[in-house]
Amino acid sequence: MKDDTQQFGTYRGKATTQKVCLRMTSSSTDVASHFVSILEKDDSISPGIAAIKTLLMVLEKTKFDTVQEFHSTLQAAVGAMRKTDKPMTSVVSGTELFSRFITLAKFDDKTMDEVREIMLNRGKMFLEKLLESRNVIAKQAITFISEGCRILTHARSRTVREALILAAQNNKRFHVFVTHSAPDQHGEQMVQELENAGIDCTLILDTAIGYVMETVDMVLVGAEGVVESGGIINRIGTVTMAICAKEMKKPFYALVESFKFCRLFPLNQRDLPNEYKYNKKNLKDTTKVHPMVDYTPPGYITLLFTDLGILAPSAVSDELIKLYL
């Protein structure tokens, strides 16, 4: 088997390294700005999708002489995005899968311009498939939403919102309880969006989860990431909701795209990387600030609705193996 340098050309040593480093330094601010601007312009896009769109932009605007230069530039772009104050879980998993997917093609006897074009085409295919994920998940989830049921959801999940709106468009009538979600009150936005779609909603305090749980038929939440055990990383308070649902024997469903599957195996809250849990400005001292996300173990999750199908938490590790083979 040929190694990377044999397939893509000879690496030129120190001079090329210096050129790559100079280009990375000058473009890192542009990369971060582009990433943030995508999220600010379109609130329906998740950070993971915005990160993949940003890498496609880098791929389109940058010419590479060697595969080493290509990998270094993409790694620098991901590093620039990781320095922004945006949720990082799906950024890390999404960009890893993107890089993996675009480099799976055969590049023997191809020039770097041809390689770059192949990677661009594969990257666009990858993005197009991801953009369909929510619709695929929504179609799966609505079969579990029955007429007149009562649903509890946490904060504002774009995937859950799409599923609920699709169910309403299919003439299903149901009621949704939405947590307020301190400290940024994303629940208020979720309620407004659902009510605009003609869905009956009640905004509740985060501390009212236990009170409301005995009256609902199911819990639907999104996720920022799915770990190898089948547990999820999501908005702070999710694990509290899951424990309560388990105790009251209510099904707890997570709706999540497969690009959020990440190669982590946390055993508890402390095992989550700090960059996933805290805003960048708080990373120097996390002792006096609250985390933005928590970890919900697989034992509290009934099913995961994904674009790969409806999965039991125990099936996630097998799907991760397939994604990274």
Coordinates of C-alpha atoms in Angstrom, one line a residue:
M1 CA 0.0 0.0 0.0
K2 CA 1.3 3.5 -0.8
D3 CA 1.7 5.9 2.0
D4 CA 0.2 9.4 1.8
T5 CA 3.3 11.1 0.5
Q6 CA 3.5 8.6 -2.4
Q7 CA -0.1 9.1 -3.3
F8 CA -0.2 12.9 -3.2
G9 CA 3.3 14.0 -3.9
T10 CA 6.5 14.6 -2.0
Y11 CA 6.4 16.6 1.2
R12 CA 8.8 19.5 0.9
G13 CA 10.1 19.7 4.5
K14 CA 10.7 22.9 6.4
A15 CA 10.0 25.4 3.7
T16 CA 6.5 24.0 3.1
T17 CA 5.9 23.8 6.9
Q18 CA 6.6 27.5 7.2
K19 CA 4.3 28.4 4.3
V20 CA 1.5 26.3 5.8
C21 CA 1.9 27.9 9.2
L22 CA 1.9 31.4 7.8
R23 CA -1.3 30.6 5.8
M24 CA -2.9 29.1 8.9
T25 CA -2.1 32.1 11.1
S26 CA -3.4 34.6 8.6
S27 CA -6.7 32.7 7.9
S28 CA -7.7 31.5 11.3
T29 CA -9.5 34.7 12.1
D30 CA -11.4 34.5 8.8
V31 CA -12.3 30.9 9.4
A32 CA -13.7 31.6 12.9
S33 CA -15.6 34.7 11.6
H34 CA -17.1 32.6 8.7
F35 CA -18.2 29.9 11.2
V36 CA -19.8 32.4 13.6
S37 CA -21.5 34.3 10.8
I38 CA -23.2 31.1 9.4
L39 CA -24.7 30.5 12.9
E40 CA -25.8 34.2 13.3
K41 CA -27.4 34.4 9.8
D42 CA -29.4 31.1 10.1
D43 CA -30.6 30.1 13.5
S44 CA -31.8 26.7 12.1
I45 CA -28.3 25.5 11.5
S46 CA -26.5 23.6 14.2
P47 CA -22.8 24.3 15.1
G48 CA -21.8 20.9 13.5
I49 CA -23.4 21.8 10.2
A50 CA -21.9 25.3 10.3
A51 CA -18.4 23.8 10.9
I52 CA -18.7 21.4 7.9
K53 CA -19.8 24.4 5.7
T54 CA -16.8 26.3 6.9
L55 CA -14.4 23.4 6.1
L56 CA -16.0 23.3 2.6
M57 CA -15.2 27.0 2.2
V58 CA -11.6 26.4 3.2
L59 CA -11.4 23.5 0.8
E60 CA -12.8 25.7 -2.0
K61 CA -10.5 28.6 -1.4
T62 CA -7.2 26.9 -0.6
K63 CA -4.9 25.1 -3.0
F64 CA -2.7 22.3 -1.6
D65 CA 0.6 21.1 -2.8
T66 CA 0.7 18.0 -0.6
V67 CA -1.6 15.9 1.5
Q68 CA 0.3 17.0 4.6
E69 CA -0.6 20.6 3.8
F70 CA -4.2 19.6 3.3
H71 CA -4.5 17.9 6.6
S72 CA -2.6 20.7 8.4
T73 CA -4.9 23.4 6.9
L74 CA -8.1 21.5 7.9
Q75 CA -6.8 20.9 11.4
A76 CA -6.0 24.5 11.8
A77 CA -9.5 25.5 10.6
V78 CA -11.1 23.2 13.1
G79 CA -8.8 24.6 15.8
A80 CA -9.9 28.1 14.9
M81 CA -13.6 27.1 15.3
R82 CA -12.9 25.4 18.6
K83 CA -11.6 28.7 20.0
T84 CA -15.0 30.4 19.4
D85 CA -17.6 30.6 22.1
K86 CA -20.0 28.1 20.5
P87 CA -21.1 24.6 21.5
M88 CA -18.3 22.3 20.6
T89 CA -19.6 18.7 20.8
S90 CA -21.1 18.4 17.3
V91 CA -18.3 20.6 15.8
V92 CA -15.7 18.0 16.9
S93 CA -17.7 14.9 15.8
G94 CA -19.0 16.5 12.6
T95 CA -15.6 17.7 11.4
E96 CA -13.9 14.3 12.2
L97 CA -16.5 12.4 10.1
F98 CA -16.3 15.0 7.3
S99 CA -12.5 14.7 7.1
R100 CA -12.9 10.9 7.2
F101 CA -15.5 10.8 4.5
I102 CA -13.8 13.1 1.9
T103 CA -10.5 11.1 2.1
L104 CA -12.1 7.7 1.5
A105 CA -11.9 7.9 -2.3
K106 CA -9.0 6.4 -4.3
F107 CA -6.5 9.0 -5.2
D108 CA -3.8 6.9 -7.0
D109 CA -2.3 8.7 -10.1
K110 CA -4.3 11.9 -9.4
T111 CA -2.8 15.4 -9.3
M112 CA -3.5 17.5 -6.2
D113 CA -5.9 19.6 -8.2
E114 CA -7.9 16.5 -9.1
V115 CA -7.7 15.3 -5.5
R116 CA -9.0 18.6 -4.3
E117 CA -11.9 18.4 -6.7
I118 CA -12.8 14.9 -5.7
M119 CA -12.7 16.0 -2.0
L120 CA -14.9 19.0 -2.7
N121 CA -17.5 16.8 -4.5
R122 CA -17.5 14.3 -1.7
G123 CA -17.8 17.0 0.9
K124 CA -20.8 18.5 -0.8
M125 CA -22.5 15.1 -1.0
F126 CA -21.8 14.6 2.7
L127 CA -23.3 18.0 3.6
E128 CA -26.4 17.3 1.4
K129 CA -27.0 14.1 3.2
L130 CA -26.6 15.7 6.6
L131 CA -29.1 18.5 5.7
E132 CA -31.7 15.7 5.1
S133 CA -31.1 14.1 8.5
R134 CA -33.7 16.1 10.4
N135 CA -36.4 15.3 8.0
V136 CA -35.6 11.6 8.1
I137 CA -35.6 11.6 11.9
A138 CA -38.8 13.6 12.1
K139 CA -40.6 11.0 9.9
Q140 CA -39.5 8.3 12.3
A141 CA -40.5 10.2 15.4
I142 CA -44.0 11.2 14.3
T143 CA -45.1 7.5 14.2
F144 CA -44.6 7.5 18.0
I145 CA -46.7 10.7 18.5
S146 CA -50.3 9.7 19.0
E147 CA -53.5 11.8 18.8
G148 CA -54.0 13.8 22.0
C149 CA -50.7 12.8 23.6
R150 CA -48.8 15.1 26.0
I151 CA -45.1 15.6 25.3
L152 CA -42.3 17.0 27.5
T153 CA -39.2 18.5 25.9
H154 CA -36.2 20.4 27.1
A155 CA -35.0 23.8 25.9
R156 CA -34.9 24.3 22.1
S157 CA -33.9 21.4 20.0
R158 CA -34.1 22.1 16.2
T159 CA -34.6 18.4 15.5
V160 CA -37.4 18.0 18.0
R161 CA -39.0 21.2 16.7
E162 CA -39.0 19.8 13.1
A163 CA -40.5 16.5 14.3
L164 CA -43.3 18.2 16.2
I165 CA -44.1 20.6 13.4
L166 CA -44.2 17.7 10.9
A167 CA -46.6 15.8 13.2
A168 CA -48.9 18.9 13.4
Q169 CA -48.8 19.1 9.6
N170 CA -50.0 15.5 9.5
N171 CA -53.1 16.6 11.4
K172 CA -52.0 15.2 14.8
R173 CA -53.1 17.2 17.8
F174 CA -51.0 17.0 21.0
H175 CA -49.8 19.3 23.8
V176 CA -46.1 20.1 24.4
F177 CA -44.6 21.2 27.7
V178 CA -41.3 23.0 27.2
T179 CA -38.8 23.8 29.9
H180 CA -37.8 27.4 30.3
S181 CA -34.1 26.4 30.2
A182 CA -32.0 28.7 32.3
P183 CA -29.9 30.7 31.9
D184 CA -30.6 31.7 28.3
Q185 CA -34.3 30.9 28.2
H186 CA -34.2 29.0 24.9
G187 CA -37.5 27.4 25.9
E188 CA -39.3 30.7 25.3
Q189 CA -38.2 30.7 21.7
M190 CA -39.2 27.1 21.3
V191 CA -42.7 27.8 22.5
Q192 CA -43.0 30.7 20.2
E193 CA -41.9 28.7 17.2
L194 CA -44.3 25.8 18.0
E195 CA -47.2 28.1 18.7
N196 CA -46.6 29.8 15.3
A197 CA -47.0 26.3 13.8
G198 CA -50.4 25.9 15.6
I199 CA -49.1 23.6 18.4
D200 CA -50.5 23.9 21.9
C201 CA -47.7 24.5 24.4
T202 CA -47.0 25.3 28.0
L203 CA -43.8 26.9 29.2
I204 CA -42.7 25.4 32.5
L205 CA -40.0 26.1 35.0
D206 CA -37.0 23.8 34.9
T207 CA -37.8 22.9 38.5
A208 CA -41.3 21.8 37.5
I209 CA -40.1 18.7 35.6
G210 CA -41.1 16.3 38.4
Y211 CA -44.5 17.9 38.8
V212 CA -45.3 17.7 35.1
M213 CA -43.7 14.3 34.4
E214 CA -46.6 12.3 35.9
T215 CA -49.0 13.9 33.4
V216 CA -47.0 13.4 30.2
D217 CA -46.9 10.4 27.8
M218 CA -43.3 10.7 26.6
V219 CA -40.2 12.9 26.7
L220 CA -38.5 14.0 23.4
V221 CA -35.1 15.7 23.6
G222 CA -32.4 16.6 21.1
A223 CA -28.7 16.0 21.7
E224 CA -25.4 17.8 21.1
G225 CA -23.6 14.5 21.0
V226 CA -24.0 10.7 21.3
V227 CA -21.1 8.9 23.0
E228 CA -20.0 5.3 22.4
S229 CA -22.1 3.8 25.2
G230 CA -25.3 5.3 23.6
G231 CA -25.5 8.0 26.2
I232 CA -26.1 11.6 25.1
I233 CA -24.5 15.0 25.8
N234 CA -27.2 17.7 25.8
R235 CA -28.4 20.9 27.4
I236 CA -27.8 21.1 31.2
G237 CA -30.8 19.5 33.0
T238 CA -31.3 16.7 30.5
V239 CA -30.0 14.0 32.9
T240 CA -32.4 15.3 35.6
M241 CA -35.3 14.9 33.2
A242 CA -34.1 11.4 32.2
I243 CA -33.8 10.2 35.8
C244 CA -37.3 11.5 36.5
A245 CA -38.7 9.9 33.4
K246 CA -37.1 6.6 34.3
E247 CA -38.5 6.7 37.9
M248 CA -42.0 7.5 36.6
K249 CA -41.8 4.9 33.8
K250 CA -42.1 7.4 30.9
P251 CA -40.4 6.7 27.6
F252 CA -37.4 9.0 27.0
Y253 CA -36.5 9.5 23.3
A254 CA -33.5 11.3 21.9
L255 CA -33.7 12.7 18.4
V256 CA -30.2 13.2 17.0
E257 CA -28.3 13.2 13.7
S258 CA -25.5 10.6 13.2
F259 CA -22.8 13.2 12.6
K260 CA -23.1 13.9 16.3
F261 CA -21.9 10.4 17.2
C262 CA -18.5 11.0 18.9
R263 CA -15.7 8.7 20.0
L264 CA -16.0 9.4 23.7
F265 CA -16.8 7.0 26.6
P266 CA -17.6 9.1 29.7
L267 CA -18.6 7.2 32.8
N268 CA -19.8 10.3 34.7
Q269 CA -20.2 14.1 34.4
R270 CA -16.5 14.7 35.2
D271 CA -15.4 12.6 32.2
L272 CA -16.8 15.1 29.7
P273 CA -14.1 17.4 28.3
N274 CA -14.3 20.9 29.8
E275 CA -14.5 22.5 26.3
Y276 CA -17.8 20.7 25.8
K277 CA -19.2 21.8 29.2
Y278 CA -18.1 25.5 29.6
N279 CA -18.0 28.7 27.7
K280 CA -14.4 29.5 26.6
K281 CA -14.2 32.5 28.9
N282 CA -14.8 30.3 31.9
L283 CA -12.3 27.5 31.1
K284 CA -9.5 29.0 33.3
D285 CA -11.6 28.6 36.4
T286 CA -14.6 26.3 36.3
T287 CA -15.2 26.0 40.0
K288 CA -17.6 28.9 40.2
V289 CA -19.6 28.5 37.0
H290 CA -22.3 26.1 35.9
P291 CA -21.8 23.7 32.9
M292 CA -23.8 24.3 29.7
V293 CA -24.4 20.5 29.1
D294 CA -24.6 17.3 31.0
Y295 CA -24.2 13.6 30.3
T296 CA -27.2 11.3 30.3
P297 CA -26.2 7.6 30.6
P298 CA -27.7 5.0 28.2
G299 CA -29.7 3.3 30.9
Y300 CA -32.1 6.3 31.1
I301 CA -32.7 6.4 27.3
T302 CA -35.4 4.3 25.7
L303 CA -34.6 4.9 22.0
L304 CA -32.5 7.1 19.8
F305 CA -34.2 8.4 16.6
T306 CA -31.4 8.9 14.0
D307 CA -30.9 9.2 10.3
L308 CA -29.4 5.7 10.5
G309 CA -32.6 4.3 11.9
I310 CA -34.2 3.9 15.3
L311 CA -31.5 2.6 17.6
A312 CA -31.3 1.2 21.1
P313 CA -28.5 2.9 23.0
S314 CA -26.5 -0.4 22.9
A315 CA -26.4 -0.2 19.1
V316 CA -24.5 3.1 18.9
S317 CA -21.0 1.5 19.3
D318 CA -21.6 -0.7 16.3
E319 CA -22.8 2.3 14.2
L320 CA -19.7 4.2 15.3
I321 CA -17.5 1.4 14.1
K322 CA -19.2 1.5 10.7
L323 CA -18.8 5.3 10.4
Y324 CA -15.1 5.2 11.1
L325 CA -14.2 2.0 9.2

